[in-house]
Tab-separated table of C-alpha atoms in Angstrom:
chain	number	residue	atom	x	y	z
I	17	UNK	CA	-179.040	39.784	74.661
I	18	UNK	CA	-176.603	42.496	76.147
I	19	UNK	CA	-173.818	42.451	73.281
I	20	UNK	CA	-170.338	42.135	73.785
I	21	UNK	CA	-168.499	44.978	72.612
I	22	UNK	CA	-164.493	44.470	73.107
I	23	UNK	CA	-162.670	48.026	73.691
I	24	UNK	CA	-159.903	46.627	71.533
I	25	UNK	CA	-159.554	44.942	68.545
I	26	UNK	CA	-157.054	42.184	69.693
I	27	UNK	CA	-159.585	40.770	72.382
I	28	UNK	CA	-162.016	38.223	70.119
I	29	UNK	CA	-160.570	35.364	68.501
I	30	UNK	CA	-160.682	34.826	64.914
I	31	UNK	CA	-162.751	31.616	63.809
I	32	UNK	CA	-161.101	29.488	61.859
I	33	UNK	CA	-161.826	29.976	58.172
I	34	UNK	CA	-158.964	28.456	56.103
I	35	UNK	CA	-161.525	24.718	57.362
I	36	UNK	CA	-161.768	22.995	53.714
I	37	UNK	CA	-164.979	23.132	53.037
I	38	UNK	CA	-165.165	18.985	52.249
I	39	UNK	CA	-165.187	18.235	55.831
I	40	UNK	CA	-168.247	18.301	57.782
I	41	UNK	CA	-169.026	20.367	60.385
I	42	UNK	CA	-168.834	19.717	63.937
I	43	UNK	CA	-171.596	20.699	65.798
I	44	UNK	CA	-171.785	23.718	67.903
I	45	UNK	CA	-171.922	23.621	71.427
I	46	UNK	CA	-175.531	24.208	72.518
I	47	UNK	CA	-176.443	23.735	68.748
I	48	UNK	CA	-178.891	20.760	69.737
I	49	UNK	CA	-182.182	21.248	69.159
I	50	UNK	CA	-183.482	18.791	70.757
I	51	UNK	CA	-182.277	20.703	73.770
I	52	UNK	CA	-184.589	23.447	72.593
I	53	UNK	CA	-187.930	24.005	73.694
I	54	UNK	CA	-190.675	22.356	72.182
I	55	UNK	CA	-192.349	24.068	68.764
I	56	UNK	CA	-195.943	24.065	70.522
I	57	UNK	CA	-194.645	25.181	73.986
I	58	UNK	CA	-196.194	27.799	75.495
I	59	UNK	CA	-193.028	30.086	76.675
I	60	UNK	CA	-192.670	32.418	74.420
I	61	UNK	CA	-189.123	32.980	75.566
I	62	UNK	CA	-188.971	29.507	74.791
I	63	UNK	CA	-190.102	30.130	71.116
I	64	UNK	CA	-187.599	32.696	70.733
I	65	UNK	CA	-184.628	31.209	71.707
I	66	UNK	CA	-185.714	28.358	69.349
I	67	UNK	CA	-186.248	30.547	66.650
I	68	UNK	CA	-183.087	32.446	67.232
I	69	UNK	CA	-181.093	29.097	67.463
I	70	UNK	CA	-182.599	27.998	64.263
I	71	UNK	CA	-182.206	31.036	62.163
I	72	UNK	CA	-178.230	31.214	63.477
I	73	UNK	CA	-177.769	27.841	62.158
I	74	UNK	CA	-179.043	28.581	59.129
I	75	UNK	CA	-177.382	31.584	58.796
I	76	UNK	CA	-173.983	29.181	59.553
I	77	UNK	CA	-174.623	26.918	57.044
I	78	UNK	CA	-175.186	29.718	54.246
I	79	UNK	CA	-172.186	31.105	55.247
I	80	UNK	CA	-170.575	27.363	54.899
I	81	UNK	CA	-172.494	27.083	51.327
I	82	UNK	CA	-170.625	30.850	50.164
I	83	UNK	CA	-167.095	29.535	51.509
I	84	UNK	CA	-167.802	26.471	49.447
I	85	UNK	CA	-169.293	28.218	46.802
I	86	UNK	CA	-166.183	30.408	46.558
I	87	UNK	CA	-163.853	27.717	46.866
I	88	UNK	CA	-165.289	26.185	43.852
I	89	UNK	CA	-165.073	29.132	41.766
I	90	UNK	CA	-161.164	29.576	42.817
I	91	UNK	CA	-160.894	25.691	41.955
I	92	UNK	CA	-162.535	25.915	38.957
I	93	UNK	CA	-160.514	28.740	37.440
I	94	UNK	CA	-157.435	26.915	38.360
I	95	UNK	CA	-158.578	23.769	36.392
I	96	UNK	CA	-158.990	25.889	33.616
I	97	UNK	CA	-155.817	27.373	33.638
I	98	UNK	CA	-154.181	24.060	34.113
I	99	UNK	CA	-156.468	22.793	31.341
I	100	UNK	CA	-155.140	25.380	28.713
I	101	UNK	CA	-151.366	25.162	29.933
I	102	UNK	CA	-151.669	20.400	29.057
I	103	UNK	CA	-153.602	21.536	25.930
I	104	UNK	CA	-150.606	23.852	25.048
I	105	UNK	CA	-148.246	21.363	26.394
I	106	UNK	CA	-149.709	18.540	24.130
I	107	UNK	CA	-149.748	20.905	20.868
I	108	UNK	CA	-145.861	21.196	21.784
I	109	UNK	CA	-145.321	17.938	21.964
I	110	UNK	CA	-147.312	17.388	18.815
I	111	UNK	CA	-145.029	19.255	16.947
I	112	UNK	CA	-141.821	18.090	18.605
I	113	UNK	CA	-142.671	14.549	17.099
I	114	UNK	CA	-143.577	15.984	14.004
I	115	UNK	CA	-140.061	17.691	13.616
I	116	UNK	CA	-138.316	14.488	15.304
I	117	UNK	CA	-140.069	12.291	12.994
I	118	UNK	CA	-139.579	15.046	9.958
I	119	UNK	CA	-135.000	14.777	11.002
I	120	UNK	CA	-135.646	10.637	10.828
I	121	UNK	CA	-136.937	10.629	7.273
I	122	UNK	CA	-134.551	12.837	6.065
I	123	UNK	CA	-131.651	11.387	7.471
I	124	UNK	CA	-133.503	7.778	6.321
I	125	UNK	CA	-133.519	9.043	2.740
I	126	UNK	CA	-129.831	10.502	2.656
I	127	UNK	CA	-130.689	14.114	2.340
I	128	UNK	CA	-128.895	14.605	5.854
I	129	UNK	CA	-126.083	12.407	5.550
I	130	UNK	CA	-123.578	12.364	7.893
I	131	UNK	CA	-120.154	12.627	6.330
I	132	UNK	CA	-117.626	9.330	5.967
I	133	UNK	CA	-114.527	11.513	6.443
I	134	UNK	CA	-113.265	13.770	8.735
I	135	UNK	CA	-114.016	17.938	7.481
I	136	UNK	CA	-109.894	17.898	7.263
I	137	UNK	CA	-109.470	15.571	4.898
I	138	UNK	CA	-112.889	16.631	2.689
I	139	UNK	CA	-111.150	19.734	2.532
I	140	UNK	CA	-107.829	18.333	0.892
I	141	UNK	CA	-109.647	16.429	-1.401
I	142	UNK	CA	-112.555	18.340	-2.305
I	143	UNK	CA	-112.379	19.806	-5.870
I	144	UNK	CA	-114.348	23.021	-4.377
I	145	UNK	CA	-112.747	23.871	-0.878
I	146	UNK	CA	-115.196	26.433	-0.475
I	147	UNK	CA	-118.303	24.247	-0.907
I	148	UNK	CA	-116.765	21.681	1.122
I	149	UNK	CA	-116.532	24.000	3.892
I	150	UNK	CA	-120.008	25.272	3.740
I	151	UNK	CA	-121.109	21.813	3.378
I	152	UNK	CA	-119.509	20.904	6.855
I	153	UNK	CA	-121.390	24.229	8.224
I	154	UNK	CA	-124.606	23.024	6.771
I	155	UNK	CA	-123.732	19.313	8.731
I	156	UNK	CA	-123.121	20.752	12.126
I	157	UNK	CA	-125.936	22.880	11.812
I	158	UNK	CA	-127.930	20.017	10.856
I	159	UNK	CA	-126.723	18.078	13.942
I	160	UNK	CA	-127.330	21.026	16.379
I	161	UNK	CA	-131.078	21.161	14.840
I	162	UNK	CA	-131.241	17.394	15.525
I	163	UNK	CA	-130.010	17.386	18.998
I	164	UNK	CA	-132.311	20.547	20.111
I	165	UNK	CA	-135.160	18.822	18.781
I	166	UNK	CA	-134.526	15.939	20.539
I	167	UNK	CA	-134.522	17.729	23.887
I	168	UNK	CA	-137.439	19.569	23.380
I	169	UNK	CA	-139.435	16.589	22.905
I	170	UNK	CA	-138.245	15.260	25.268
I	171	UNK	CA	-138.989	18.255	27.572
I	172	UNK	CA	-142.494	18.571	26.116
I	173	UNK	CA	-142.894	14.928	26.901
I	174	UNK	CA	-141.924	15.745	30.773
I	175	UNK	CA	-144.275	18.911	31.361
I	176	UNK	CA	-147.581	17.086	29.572
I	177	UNK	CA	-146.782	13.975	31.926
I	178	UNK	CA	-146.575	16.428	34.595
I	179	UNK	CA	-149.522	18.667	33.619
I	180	UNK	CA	-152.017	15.560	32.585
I	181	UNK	CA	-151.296	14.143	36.506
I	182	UNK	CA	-152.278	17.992	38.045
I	183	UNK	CA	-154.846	18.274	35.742
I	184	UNK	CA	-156.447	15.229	37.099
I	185	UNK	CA	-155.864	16.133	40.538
I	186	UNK	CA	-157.935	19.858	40.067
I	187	UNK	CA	-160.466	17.980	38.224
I	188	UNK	CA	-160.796	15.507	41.478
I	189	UNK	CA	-160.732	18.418	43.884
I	190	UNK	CA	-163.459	20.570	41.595
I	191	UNK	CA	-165.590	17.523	42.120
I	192	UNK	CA	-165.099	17.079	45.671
I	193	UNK	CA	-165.701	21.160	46.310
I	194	UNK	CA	-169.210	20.359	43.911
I	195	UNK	CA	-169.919	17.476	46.088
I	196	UNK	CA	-169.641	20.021	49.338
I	197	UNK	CA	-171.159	22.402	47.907
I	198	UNK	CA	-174.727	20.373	47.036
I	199	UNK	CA	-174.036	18.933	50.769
I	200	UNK	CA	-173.801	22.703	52.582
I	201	UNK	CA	-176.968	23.311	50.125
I	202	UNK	CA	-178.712	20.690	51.567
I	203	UNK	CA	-178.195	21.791	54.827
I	204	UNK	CA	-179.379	25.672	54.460
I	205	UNK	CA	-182.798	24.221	52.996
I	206	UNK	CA	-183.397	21.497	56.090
I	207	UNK	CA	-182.813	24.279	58.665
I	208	UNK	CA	-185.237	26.897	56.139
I	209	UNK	CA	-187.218	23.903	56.554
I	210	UNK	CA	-187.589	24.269	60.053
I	211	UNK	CA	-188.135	27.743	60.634
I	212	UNK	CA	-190.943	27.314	58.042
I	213	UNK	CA	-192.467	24.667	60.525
I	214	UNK	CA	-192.014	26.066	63.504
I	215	UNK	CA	-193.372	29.402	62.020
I	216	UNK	CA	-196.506	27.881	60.719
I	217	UNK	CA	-197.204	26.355	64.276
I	218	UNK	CA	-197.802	29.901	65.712
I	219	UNK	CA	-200.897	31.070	66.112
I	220	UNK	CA	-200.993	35.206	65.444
I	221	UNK	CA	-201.037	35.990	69.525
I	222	UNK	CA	-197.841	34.160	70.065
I	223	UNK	CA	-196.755	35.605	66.809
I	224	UNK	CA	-197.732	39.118	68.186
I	225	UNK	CA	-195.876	38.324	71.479
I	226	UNK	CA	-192.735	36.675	69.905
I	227	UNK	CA	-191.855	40.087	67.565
I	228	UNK	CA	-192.737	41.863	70.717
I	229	UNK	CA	-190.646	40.220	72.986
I	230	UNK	CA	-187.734	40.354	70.318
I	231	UNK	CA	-188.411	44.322	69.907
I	232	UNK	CA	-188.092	44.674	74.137
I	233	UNK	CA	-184.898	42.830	74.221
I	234	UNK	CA	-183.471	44.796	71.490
I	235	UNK	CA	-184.075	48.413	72.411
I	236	UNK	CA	-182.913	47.238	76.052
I	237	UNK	CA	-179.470	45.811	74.308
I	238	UNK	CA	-179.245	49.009	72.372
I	239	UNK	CA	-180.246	51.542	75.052
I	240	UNK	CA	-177.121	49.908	77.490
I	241	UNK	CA	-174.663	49.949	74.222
I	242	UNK	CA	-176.037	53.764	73.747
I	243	UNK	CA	-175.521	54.107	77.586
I	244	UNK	CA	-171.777	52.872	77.641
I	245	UNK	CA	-170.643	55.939	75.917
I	246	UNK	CA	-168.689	53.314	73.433
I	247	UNK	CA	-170.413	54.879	70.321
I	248	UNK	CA	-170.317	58.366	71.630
I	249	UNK	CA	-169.211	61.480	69.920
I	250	UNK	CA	-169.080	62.476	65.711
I	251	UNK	CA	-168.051	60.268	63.094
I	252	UNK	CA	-167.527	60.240	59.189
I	253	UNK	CA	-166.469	57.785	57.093
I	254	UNK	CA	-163.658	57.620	54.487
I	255	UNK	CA	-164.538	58.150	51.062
I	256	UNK	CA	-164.604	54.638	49.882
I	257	UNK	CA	-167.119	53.936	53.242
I	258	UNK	CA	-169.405	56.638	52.021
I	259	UNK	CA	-170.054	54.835	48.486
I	260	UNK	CA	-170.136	51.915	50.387
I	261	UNK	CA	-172.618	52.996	52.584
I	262	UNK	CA	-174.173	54.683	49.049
I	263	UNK	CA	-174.912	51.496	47.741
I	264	UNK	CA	-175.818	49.311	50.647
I	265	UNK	CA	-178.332	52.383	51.363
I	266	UNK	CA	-179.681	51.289	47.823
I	267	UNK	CA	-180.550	48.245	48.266
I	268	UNK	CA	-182.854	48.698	51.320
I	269	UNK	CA	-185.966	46.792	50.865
I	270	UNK	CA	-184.570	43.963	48.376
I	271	UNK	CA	-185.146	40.646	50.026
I	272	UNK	CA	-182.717	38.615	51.659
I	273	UNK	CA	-181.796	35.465	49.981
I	274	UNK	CA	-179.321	32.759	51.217
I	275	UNK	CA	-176.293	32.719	48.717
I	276	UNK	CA	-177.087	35.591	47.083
I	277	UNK	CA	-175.125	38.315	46.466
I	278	UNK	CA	-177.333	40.555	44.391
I	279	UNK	CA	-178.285	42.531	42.013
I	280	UNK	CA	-182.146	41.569	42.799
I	281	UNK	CA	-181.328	40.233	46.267
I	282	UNK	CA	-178.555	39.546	49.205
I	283	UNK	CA	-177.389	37.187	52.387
I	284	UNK	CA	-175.648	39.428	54.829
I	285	UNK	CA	-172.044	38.731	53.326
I	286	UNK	CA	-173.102	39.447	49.960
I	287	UNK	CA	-174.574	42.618	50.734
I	288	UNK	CA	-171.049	43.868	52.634
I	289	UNK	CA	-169.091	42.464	50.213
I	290	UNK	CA	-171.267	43.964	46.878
I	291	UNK	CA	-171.397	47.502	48.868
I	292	UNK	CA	-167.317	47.080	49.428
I	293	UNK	CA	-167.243	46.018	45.860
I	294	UNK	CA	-168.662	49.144	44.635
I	295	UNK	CA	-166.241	51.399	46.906
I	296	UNK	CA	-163.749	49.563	44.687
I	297	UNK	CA	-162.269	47.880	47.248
I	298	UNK	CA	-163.086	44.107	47.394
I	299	UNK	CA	-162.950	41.867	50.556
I	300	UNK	CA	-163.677	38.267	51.187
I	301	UNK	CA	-167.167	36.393	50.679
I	302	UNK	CA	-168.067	35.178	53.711
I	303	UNK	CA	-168.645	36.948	56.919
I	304	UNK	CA	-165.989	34.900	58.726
I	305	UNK	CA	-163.680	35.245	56.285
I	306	UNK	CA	-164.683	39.090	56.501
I	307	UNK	CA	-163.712	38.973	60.571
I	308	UNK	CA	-160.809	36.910	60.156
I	309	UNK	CA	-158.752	38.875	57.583
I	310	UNK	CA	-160.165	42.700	57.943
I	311	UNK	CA	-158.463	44.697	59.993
I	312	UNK	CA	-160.530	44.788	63.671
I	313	UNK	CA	-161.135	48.189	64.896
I	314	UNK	CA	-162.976	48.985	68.720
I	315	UNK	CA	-166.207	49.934	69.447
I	316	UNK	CA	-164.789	53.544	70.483
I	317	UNK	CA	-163.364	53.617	66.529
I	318	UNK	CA	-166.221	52.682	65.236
I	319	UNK	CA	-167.043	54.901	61.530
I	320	UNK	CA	-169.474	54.524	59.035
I	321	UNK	CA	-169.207	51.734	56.691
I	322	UNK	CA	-166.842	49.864	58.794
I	323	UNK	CA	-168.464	46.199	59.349
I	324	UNK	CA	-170.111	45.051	61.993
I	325	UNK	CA	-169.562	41.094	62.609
I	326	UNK	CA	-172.237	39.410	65.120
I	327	UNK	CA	-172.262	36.130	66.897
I	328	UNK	CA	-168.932	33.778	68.275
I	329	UNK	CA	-168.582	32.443	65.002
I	330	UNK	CA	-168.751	35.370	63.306
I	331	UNK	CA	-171.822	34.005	61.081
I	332	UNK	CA	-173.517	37.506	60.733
I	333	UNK	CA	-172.628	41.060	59.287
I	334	UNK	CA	-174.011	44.292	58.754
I	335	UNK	CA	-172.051	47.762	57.539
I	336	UNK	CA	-172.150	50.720	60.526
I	337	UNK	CA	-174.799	53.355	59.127
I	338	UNK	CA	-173.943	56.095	61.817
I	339	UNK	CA	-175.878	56.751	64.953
I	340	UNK	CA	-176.153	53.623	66.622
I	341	UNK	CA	-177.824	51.723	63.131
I	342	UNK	CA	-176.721	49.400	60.459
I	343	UNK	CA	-177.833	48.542	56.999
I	344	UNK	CA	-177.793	44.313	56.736
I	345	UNK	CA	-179.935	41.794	55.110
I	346	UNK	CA	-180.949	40.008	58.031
I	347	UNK	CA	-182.637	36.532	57.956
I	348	UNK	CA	-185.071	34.653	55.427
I	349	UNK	CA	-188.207	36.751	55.630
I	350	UNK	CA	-186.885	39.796	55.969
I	351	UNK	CA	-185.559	42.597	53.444
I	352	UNK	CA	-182.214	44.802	53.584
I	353	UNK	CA	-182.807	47.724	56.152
I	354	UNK	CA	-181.543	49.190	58.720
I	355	UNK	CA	-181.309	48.252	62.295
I	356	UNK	CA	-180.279	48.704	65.604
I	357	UNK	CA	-176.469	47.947	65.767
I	358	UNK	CA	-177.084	46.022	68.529
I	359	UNK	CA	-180.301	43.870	67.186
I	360	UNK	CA	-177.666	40.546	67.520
I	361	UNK	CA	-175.593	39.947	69.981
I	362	UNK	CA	-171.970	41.389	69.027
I	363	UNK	CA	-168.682	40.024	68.334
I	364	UNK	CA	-166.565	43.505	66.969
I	365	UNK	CA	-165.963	44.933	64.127
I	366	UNK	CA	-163.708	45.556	61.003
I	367	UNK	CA	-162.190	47.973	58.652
I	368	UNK	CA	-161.875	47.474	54.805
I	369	UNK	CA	-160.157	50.160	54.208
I	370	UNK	CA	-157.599	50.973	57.489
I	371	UNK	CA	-155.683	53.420	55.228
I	372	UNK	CA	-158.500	55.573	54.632
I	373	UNK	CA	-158.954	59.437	55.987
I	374	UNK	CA	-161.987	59.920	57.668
I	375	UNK	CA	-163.343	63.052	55.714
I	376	UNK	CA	-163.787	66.126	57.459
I	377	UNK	CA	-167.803	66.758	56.648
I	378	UNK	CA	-170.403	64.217	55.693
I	379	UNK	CA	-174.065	63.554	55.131
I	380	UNK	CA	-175.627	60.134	55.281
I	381	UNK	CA	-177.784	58.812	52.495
I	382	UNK	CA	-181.049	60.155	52.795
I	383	UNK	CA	-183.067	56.841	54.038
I	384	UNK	CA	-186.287	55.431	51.694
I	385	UNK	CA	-189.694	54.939	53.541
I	386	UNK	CA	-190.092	51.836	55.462
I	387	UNK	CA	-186.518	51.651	56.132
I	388	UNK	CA	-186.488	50.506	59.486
I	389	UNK	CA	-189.646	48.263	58.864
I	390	UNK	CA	-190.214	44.645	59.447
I	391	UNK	CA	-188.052	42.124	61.993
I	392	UNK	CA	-184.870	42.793	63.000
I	393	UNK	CA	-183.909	38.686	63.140
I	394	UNK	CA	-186.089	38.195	59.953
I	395	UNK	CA	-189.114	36.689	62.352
I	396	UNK	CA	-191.621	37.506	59.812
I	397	UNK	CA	-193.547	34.966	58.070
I	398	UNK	CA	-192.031	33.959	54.765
């Protein structure tokens, strides 16, 4: 469990996050479990490298469900526009047949004759020179009328053609980002499913043991972070990471729910992204979408409300209390609090706000009871 803490921000790759969230995923390596250890098996190293395994693909697959949860809302807003630019379209075209069709009667009935003689000669003959000559304005003002209105129907014509073909093609892809969506869905609740089971096959010594175990191999990961010197030394945030740290600070003790990103409860990404939010600043959904675009910053940087991002694929995130401790929601079962920065294993970290001034003084949120209470990994029955 010792984390991997890169000096600089260029050293981790970025996951890959622009995937469409149609295709399925491919499986990770060592993501078999029926490589695991057996649920009854009596290691309890064993159990928690199962449980870890299982909670991490759970976490990936909410974090799948929010990137297709988010690509459906971008889709669906985009059908709507397109929807209300062919119902516009069709209203113009509407009334470009209804002033084509308005020219054709007229001219039909003789009100908009077109003269037999050339405006020259109606002019020599005319009894009234002067009405002849306005008459011949009227005409070619009649004829410009008639030839506009024939080529903006026949422009209208073009863009509802073209509008009624894209907006069947966003209504296609807002099914097929539905369809994914139900499918990632799916997949959170069969791997919930299995933590449930393989929780409910513990008896309370190995459940004793297990949180145990887990609580050794987390101070040791922190105490050799701690030791490195990397987090060494005072830091403040910027403004905006102070009400971001504010609010996440707030939330401590509301339960962590896959998808969710608040008011009443949170995944990891919604809580970074909600506390972000209310720094007025806003960032990406998911966590890897979080590492990918964010600005990285090193270990050595580290301030305050900058975001912590844990795992290779970048499938877990917390926001940098200060001290060596993050707020997150963790896992199913548990409740935003705060934790050891070093309770996963680490990837790096990022900066929402890279243009921000530290400030010179600052005091952290005063902490509620119980904040650090209850499993850092969520291991607590549900």
């Amino acid at each position: 469990m010792t984390p991997d803490a890169p000096e600089t921000p260029d050293e981790p790759d970025a996951p890959d996050t622009q995937t469409d969230p149609t295709t399925p995923p491919t499986t990770p390596v060592g993501d078999d479990a029926s490589a695991l250890p057996p649920p009854g098996g009596d290691s309890v190293t064993g159990l928690l490298t199962r449980l870890r395994t299982l909670y991490q693909q759970a976490e990936e697959a909410t974090e799948r469900f929010n990137a297709a949860e988010e690509a459906l809302k971008v889709q669906a807003a985009d059908t709507k526009k397109v929807t209300a630019r062919l119902t516009a379209a069709r209203t113009d075209l509407a009334r470009g047949r209804a002033a084509a069709g308005g020219l054709a009667r007229e001219q039909y009935q003789g009100r908009v004759a077109v003269p037999s003689l050339p405006s020259s000669l109606q002019m020599l003959f005319a009894q009234d020179p002067q009405s002849a000559l306005d008459q011949g304005r009227l005409l070619a003002r009649a004829a410009r009328d008639r030839a506009s209105t024939v080529a903006r129907l026949e422009g209208a014509e073009r863009r509802a053609d073209a509008l009624a073909s894209t907006s069947r093609k966003a209504l296609d892809r807002q099914q097929s980002l539905a369809a994914a969506q139900r499918t990632r869905r799916d997949e959170v609740t069969a791997k919930l499913r299995e933590v449930e089971k393989l929780l409910a096959s513990l008896s309370p010594d190995q459940l004793t043991r297990l949180t145990e175990l887990e609580r050794v191999q987390t101070a040791g990961a922190q105490r050799e972070l701690l030791d490195s010197g990397a987090l060494d030394g005072p830091r403040t945030p910027s403004r905006a990471g102070a009400e971001a740290l504010r609010f996440a600070v707030g939330q401590i003790g509301k339960p962590y729910v896959w998808g969710a990103e608040g008011p009443e409860s949170y995944d990891c990404s919604g809580l970074t992204q909600q506390a972000w939010t209310a720094a007025g600043r806003e960032i990406p959904r998911t966590s890897q979408e979080q590492w990918a675009t964010l600005p990285r910053v090193s270990l050595s940087e580290l301030r305050p409300g900058d975001l912590v991002v844990y795992f290779p694929g970048a499938t877990h995130v917390a926001l940098y209390l200060g001290e060596g401790l993050v707020v997150q929601a963790p896992r199913p079962g548990g409740k935003v609090k705060v934790s050891p920065v070093a309770a996963n294993p680490l990837l790096g970290a990022v900066r929402p706000d890279p243009g921000g001034e530290a400030l010179e003084t600052y005091a952290p949120p005063p902490l509620p009871a119980g904040a650090t209470d209850g499993g850092d990994e969520g291991y607590d029955r549900p």
